[in-house]
Short mmCIF file of N, CA and C in Angstrom, two decimals:
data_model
loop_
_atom_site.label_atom_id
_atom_site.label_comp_id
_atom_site.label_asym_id
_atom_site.label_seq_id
_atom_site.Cartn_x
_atom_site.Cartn_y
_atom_site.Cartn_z
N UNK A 527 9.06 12.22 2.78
CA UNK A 527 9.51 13.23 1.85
C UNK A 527 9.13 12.78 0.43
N UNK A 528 8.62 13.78 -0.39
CA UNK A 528 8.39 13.63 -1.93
C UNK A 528 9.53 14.20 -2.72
N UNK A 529 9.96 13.67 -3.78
CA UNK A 529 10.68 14.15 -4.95
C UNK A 529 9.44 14.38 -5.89
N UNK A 530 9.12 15.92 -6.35
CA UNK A 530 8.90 16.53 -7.75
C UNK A 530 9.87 17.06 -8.53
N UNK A 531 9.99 16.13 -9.38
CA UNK A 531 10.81 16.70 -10.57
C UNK A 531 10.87 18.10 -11.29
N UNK A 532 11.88 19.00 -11.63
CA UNK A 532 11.32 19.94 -12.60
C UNK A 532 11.55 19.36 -14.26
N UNK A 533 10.71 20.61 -14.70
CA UNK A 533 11.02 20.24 -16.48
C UNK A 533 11.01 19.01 -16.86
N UNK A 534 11.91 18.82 -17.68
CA UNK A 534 11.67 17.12 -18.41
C UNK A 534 12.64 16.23 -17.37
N UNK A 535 12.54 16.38 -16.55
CA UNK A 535 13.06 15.49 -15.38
C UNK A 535 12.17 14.14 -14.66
N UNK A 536 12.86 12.91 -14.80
CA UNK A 536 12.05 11.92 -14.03
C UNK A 536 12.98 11.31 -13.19
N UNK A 537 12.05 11.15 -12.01
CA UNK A 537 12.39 9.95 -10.68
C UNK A 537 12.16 8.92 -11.30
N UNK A 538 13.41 7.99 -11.17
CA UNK A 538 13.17 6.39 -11.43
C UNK A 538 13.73 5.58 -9.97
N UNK A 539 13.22 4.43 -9.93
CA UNK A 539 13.56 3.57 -8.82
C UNK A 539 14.11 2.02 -9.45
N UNK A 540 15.79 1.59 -9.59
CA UNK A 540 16.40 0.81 -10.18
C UNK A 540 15.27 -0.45 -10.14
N UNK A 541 15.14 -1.30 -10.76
CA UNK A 541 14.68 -2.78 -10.50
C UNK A 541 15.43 -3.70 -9.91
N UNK A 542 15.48 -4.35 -8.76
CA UNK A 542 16.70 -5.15 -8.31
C UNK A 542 17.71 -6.12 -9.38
N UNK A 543 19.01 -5.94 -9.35
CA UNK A 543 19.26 -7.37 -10.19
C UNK A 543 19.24 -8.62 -9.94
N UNK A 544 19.27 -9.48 -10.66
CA UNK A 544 19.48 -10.83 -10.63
C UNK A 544 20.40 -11.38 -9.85
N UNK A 545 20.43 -12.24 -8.84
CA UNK A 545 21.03 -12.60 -7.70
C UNK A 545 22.08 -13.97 -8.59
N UNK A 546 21.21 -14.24 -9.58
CA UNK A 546 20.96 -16.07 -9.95
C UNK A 546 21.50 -15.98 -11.11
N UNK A 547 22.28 -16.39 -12.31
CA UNK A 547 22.22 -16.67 -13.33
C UNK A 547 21.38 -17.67 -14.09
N UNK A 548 20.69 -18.01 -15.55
CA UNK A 548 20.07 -18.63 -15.68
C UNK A 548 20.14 -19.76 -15.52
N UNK A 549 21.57 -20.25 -15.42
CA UNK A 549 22.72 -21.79 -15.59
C UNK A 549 22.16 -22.13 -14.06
N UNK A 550 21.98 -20.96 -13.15
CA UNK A 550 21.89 -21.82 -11.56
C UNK A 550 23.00 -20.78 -10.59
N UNK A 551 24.21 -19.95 -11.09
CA UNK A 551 24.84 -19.76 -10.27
C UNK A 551 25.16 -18.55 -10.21
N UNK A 552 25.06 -18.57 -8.26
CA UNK A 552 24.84 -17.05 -7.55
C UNK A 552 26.37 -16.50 -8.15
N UNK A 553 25.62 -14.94 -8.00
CA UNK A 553 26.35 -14.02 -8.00
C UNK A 553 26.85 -12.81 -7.07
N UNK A 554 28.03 -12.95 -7.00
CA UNK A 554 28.30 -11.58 -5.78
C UNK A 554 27.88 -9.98 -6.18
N UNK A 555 27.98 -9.59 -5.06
CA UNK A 555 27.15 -8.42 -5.43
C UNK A 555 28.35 -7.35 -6.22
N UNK A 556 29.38 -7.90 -6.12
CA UNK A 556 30.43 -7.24 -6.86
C UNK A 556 30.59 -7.77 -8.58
N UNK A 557 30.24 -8.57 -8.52
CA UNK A 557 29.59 -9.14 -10.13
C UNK A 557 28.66 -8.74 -10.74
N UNK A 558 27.52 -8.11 -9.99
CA UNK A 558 26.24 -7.90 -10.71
C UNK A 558 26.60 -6.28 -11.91
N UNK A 559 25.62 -6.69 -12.47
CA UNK A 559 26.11 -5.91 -13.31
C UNK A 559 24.61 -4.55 -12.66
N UNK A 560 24.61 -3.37 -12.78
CA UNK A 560 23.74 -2.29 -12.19
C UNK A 560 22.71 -2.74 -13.33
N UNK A 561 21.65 -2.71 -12.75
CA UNK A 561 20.30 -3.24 -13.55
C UNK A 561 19.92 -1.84 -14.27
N UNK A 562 19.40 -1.55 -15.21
CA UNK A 562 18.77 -0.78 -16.28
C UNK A 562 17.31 -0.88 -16.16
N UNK A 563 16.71 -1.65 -16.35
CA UNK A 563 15.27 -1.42 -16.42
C UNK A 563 15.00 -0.83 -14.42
N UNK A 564 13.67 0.00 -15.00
CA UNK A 564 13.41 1.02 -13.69
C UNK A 564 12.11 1.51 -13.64
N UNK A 565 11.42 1.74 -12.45
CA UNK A 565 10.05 2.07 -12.69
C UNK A 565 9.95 3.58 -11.99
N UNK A 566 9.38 4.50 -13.13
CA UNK A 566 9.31 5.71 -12.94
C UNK A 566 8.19 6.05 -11.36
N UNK A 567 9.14 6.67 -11.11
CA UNK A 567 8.23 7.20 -9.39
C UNK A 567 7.39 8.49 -9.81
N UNK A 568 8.16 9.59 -10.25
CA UNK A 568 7.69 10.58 -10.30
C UNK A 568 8.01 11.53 -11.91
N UNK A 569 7.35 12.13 -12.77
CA UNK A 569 7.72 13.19 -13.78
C UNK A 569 7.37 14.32 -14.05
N UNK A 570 8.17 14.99 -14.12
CA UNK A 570 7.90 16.91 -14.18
C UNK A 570 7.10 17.08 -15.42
N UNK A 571 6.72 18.10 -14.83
CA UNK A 571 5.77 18.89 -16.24
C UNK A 571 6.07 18.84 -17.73
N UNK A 572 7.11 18.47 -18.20
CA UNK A 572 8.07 18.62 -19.51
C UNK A 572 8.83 20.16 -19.61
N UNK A 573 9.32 19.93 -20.86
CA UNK A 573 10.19 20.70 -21.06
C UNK A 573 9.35 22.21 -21.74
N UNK A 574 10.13 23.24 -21.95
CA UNK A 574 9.32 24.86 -22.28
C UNK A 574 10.31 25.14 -23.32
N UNK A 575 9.54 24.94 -24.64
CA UNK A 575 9.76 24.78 -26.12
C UNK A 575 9.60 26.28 -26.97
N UNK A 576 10.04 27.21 -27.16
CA UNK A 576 9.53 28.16 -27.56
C UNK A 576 8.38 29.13 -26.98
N UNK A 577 7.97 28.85 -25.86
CA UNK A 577 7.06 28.73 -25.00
C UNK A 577 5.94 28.29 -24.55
N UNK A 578 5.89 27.14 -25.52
CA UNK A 578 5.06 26.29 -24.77
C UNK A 578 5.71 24.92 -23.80
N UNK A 579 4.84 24.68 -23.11
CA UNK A 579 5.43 23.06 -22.34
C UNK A 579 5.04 21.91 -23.20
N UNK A 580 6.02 21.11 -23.17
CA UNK A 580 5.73 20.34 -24.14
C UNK A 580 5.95 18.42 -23.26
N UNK A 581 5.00 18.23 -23.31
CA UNK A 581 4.25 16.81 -22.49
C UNK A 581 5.54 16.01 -22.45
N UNK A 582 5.15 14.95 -21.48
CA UNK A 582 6.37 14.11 -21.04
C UNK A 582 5.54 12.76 -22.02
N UNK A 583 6.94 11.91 -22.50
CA UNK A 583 6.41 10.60 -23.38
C UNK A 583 6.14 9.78 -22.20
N UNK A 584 6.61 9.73 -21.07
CA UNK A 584 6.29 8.56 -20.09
C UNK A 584 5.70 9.05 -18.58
N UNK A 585 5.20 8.20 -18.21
CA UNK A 585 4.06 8.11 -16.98
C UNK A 585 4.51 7.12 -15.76
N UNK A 586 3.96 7.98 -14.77
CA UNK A 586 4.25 7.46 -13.58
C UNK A 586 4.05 5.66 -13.27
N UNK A 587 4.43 4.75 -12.69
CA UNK A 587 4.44 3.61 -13.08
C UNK A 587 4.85 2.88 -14.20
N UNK A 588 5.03 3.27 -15.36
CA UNK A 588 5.71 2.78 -16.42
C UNK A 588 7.19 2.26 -16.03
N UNK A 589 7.47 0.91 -16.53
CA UNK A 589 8.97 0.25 -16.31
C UNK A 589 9.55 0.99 -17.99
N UNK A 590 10.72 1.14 -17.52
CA UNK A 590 11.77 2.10 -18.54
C UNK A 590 13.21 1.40 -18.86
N UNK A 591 13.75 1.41 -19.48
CA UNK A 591 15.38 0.85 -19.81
C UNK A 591 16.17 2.34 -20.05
N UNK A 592 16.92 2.80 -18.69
CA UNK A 592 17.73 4.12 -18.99
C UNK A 592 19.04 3.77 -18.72
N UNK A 593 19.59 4.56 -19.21
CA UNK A 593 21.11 4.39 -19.52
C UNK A 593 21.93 4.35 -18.59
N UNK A 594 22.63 3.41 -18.13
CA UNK A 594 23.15 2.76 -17.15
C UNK A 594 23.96 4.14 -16.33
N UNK A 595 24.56 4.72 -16.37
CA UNK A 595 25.05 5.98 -15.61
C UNK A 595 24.79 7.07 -16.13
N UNK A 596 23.64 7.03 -16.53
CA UNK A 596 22.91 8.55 -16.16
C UNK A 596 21.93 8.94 -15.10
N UNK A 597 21.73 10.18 -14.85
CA UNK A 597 21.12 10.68 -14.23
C UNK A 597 22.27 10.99 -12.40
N UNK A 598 21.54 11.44 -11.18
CA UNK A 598 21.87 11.51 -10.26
C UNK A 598 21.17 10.75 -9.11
N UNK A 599 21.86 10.33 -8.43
CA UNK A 599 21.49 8.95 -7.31
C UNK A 599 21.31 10.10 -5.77
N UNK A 600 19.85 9.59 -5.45
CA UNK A 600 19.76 10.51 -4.06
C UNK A 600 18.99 9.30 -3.36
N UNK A 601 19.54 9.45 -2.03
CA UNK A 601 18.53 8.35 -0.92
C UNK A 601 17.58 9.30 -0.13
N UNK A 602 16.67 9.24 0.09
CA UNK A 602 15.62 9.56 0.90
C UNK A 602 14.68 8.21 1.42
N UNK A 603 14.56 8.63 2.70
CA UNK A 603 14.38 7.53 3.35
C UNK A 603 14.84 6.02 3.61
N UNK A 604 15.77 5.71 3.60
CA UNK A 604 16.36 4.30 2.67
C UNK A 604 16.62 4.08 1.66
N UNK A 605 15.30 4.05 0.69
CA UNK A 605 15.71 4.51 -0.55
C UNK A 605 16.23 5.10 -1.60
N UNK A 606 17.03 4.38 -2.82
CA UNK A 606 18.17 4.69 -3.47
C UNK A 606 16.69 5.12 -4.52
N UNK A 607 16.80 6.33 -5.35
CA UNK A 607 16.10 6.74 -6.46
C UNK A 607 17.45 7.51 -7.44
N UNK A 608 16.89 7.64 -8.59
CA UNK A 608 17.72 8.36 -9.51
C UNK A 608 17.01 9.69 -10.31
N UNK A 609 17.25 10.54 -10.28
CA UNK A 609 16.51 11.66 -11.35
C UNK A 609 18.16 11.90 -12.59
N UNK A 610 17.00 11.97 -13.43
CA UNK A 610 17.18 11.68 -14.60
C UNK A 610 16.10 12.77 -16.05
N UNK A 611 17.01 13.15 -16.71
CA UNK A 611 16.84 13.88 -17.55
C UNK A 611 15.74 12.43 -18.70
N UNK A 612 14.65 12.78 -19.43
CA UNK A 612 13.75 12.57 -20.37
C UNK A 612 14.60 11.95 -21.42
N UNK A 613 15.74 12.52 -21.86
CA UNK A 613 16.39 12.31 -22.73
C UNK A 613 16.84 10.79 -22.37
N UNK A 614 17.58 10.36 -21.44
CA UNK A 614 18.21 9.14 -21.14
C UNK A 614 17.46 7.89 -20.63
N UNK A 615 16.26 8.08 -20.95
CA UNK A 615 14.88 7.20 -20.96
C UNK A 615 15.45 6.49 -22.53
N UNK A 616 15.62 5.42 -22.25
CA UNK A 616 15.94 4.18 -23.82
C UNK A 616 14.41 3.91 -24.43
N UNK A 617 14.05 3.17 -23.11
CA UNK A 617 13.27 2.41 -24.12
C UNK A 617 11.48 2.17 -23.12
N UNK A 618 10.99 2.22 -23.29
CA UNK A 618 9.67 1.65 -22.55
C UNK A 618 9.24 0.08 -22.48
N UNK A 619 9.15 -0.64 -21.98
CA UNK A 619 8.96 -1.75 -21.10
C UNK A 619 7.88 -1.91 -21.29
N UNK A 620 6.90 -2.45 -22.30
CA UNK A 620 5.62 -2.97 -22.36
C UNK A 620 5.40 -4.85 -22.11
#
């Protein structure tokens, strides 16, 4: 199954967190804190501005920093993905 986004909508896929602290010591999975950085799966056409569409700032594969509880969490196939509104995209990951 594929997720296409509409409008300024993107599929992101969480980045795992850190198991380890830097000091050396594990963490339960009830400790971790939900990881933020995420690599975009999929993005809709953008948004329809007066009537035109108006381009998405980020691209498929790009790692992203979005805002820790936004968007909506769907599993398909095993996989946990999130769609997520354009807006709640922080920061880009270069």
């Amino acid at each position: 199954m594929t997720l296409k986004p509409l409008s300024n909508r993107v599929v992101i896929k969480f980045v795992e967190a850190e198991e380890k602290t830097q000091s050396g010591i594990f963490l339960t999975a009830a400790a971790q804190e939900k990881p933020q950085v995420a690599e975009i799966i999929a993005v809709g056409p953008g948004a329809v501005a007066d009537g035109k569409t108006v381009p998405m700032s980020v691209k498929v594969g790009e790692k992203v920093i979005a805002s820790k509880y936004a968007g909506t969490s769907v599993k398909i196939d095993g996989v946990e993905y999130t769609i997520l509104s354009e807006d709640d995209i922080l920061a880009i990951v270069e």
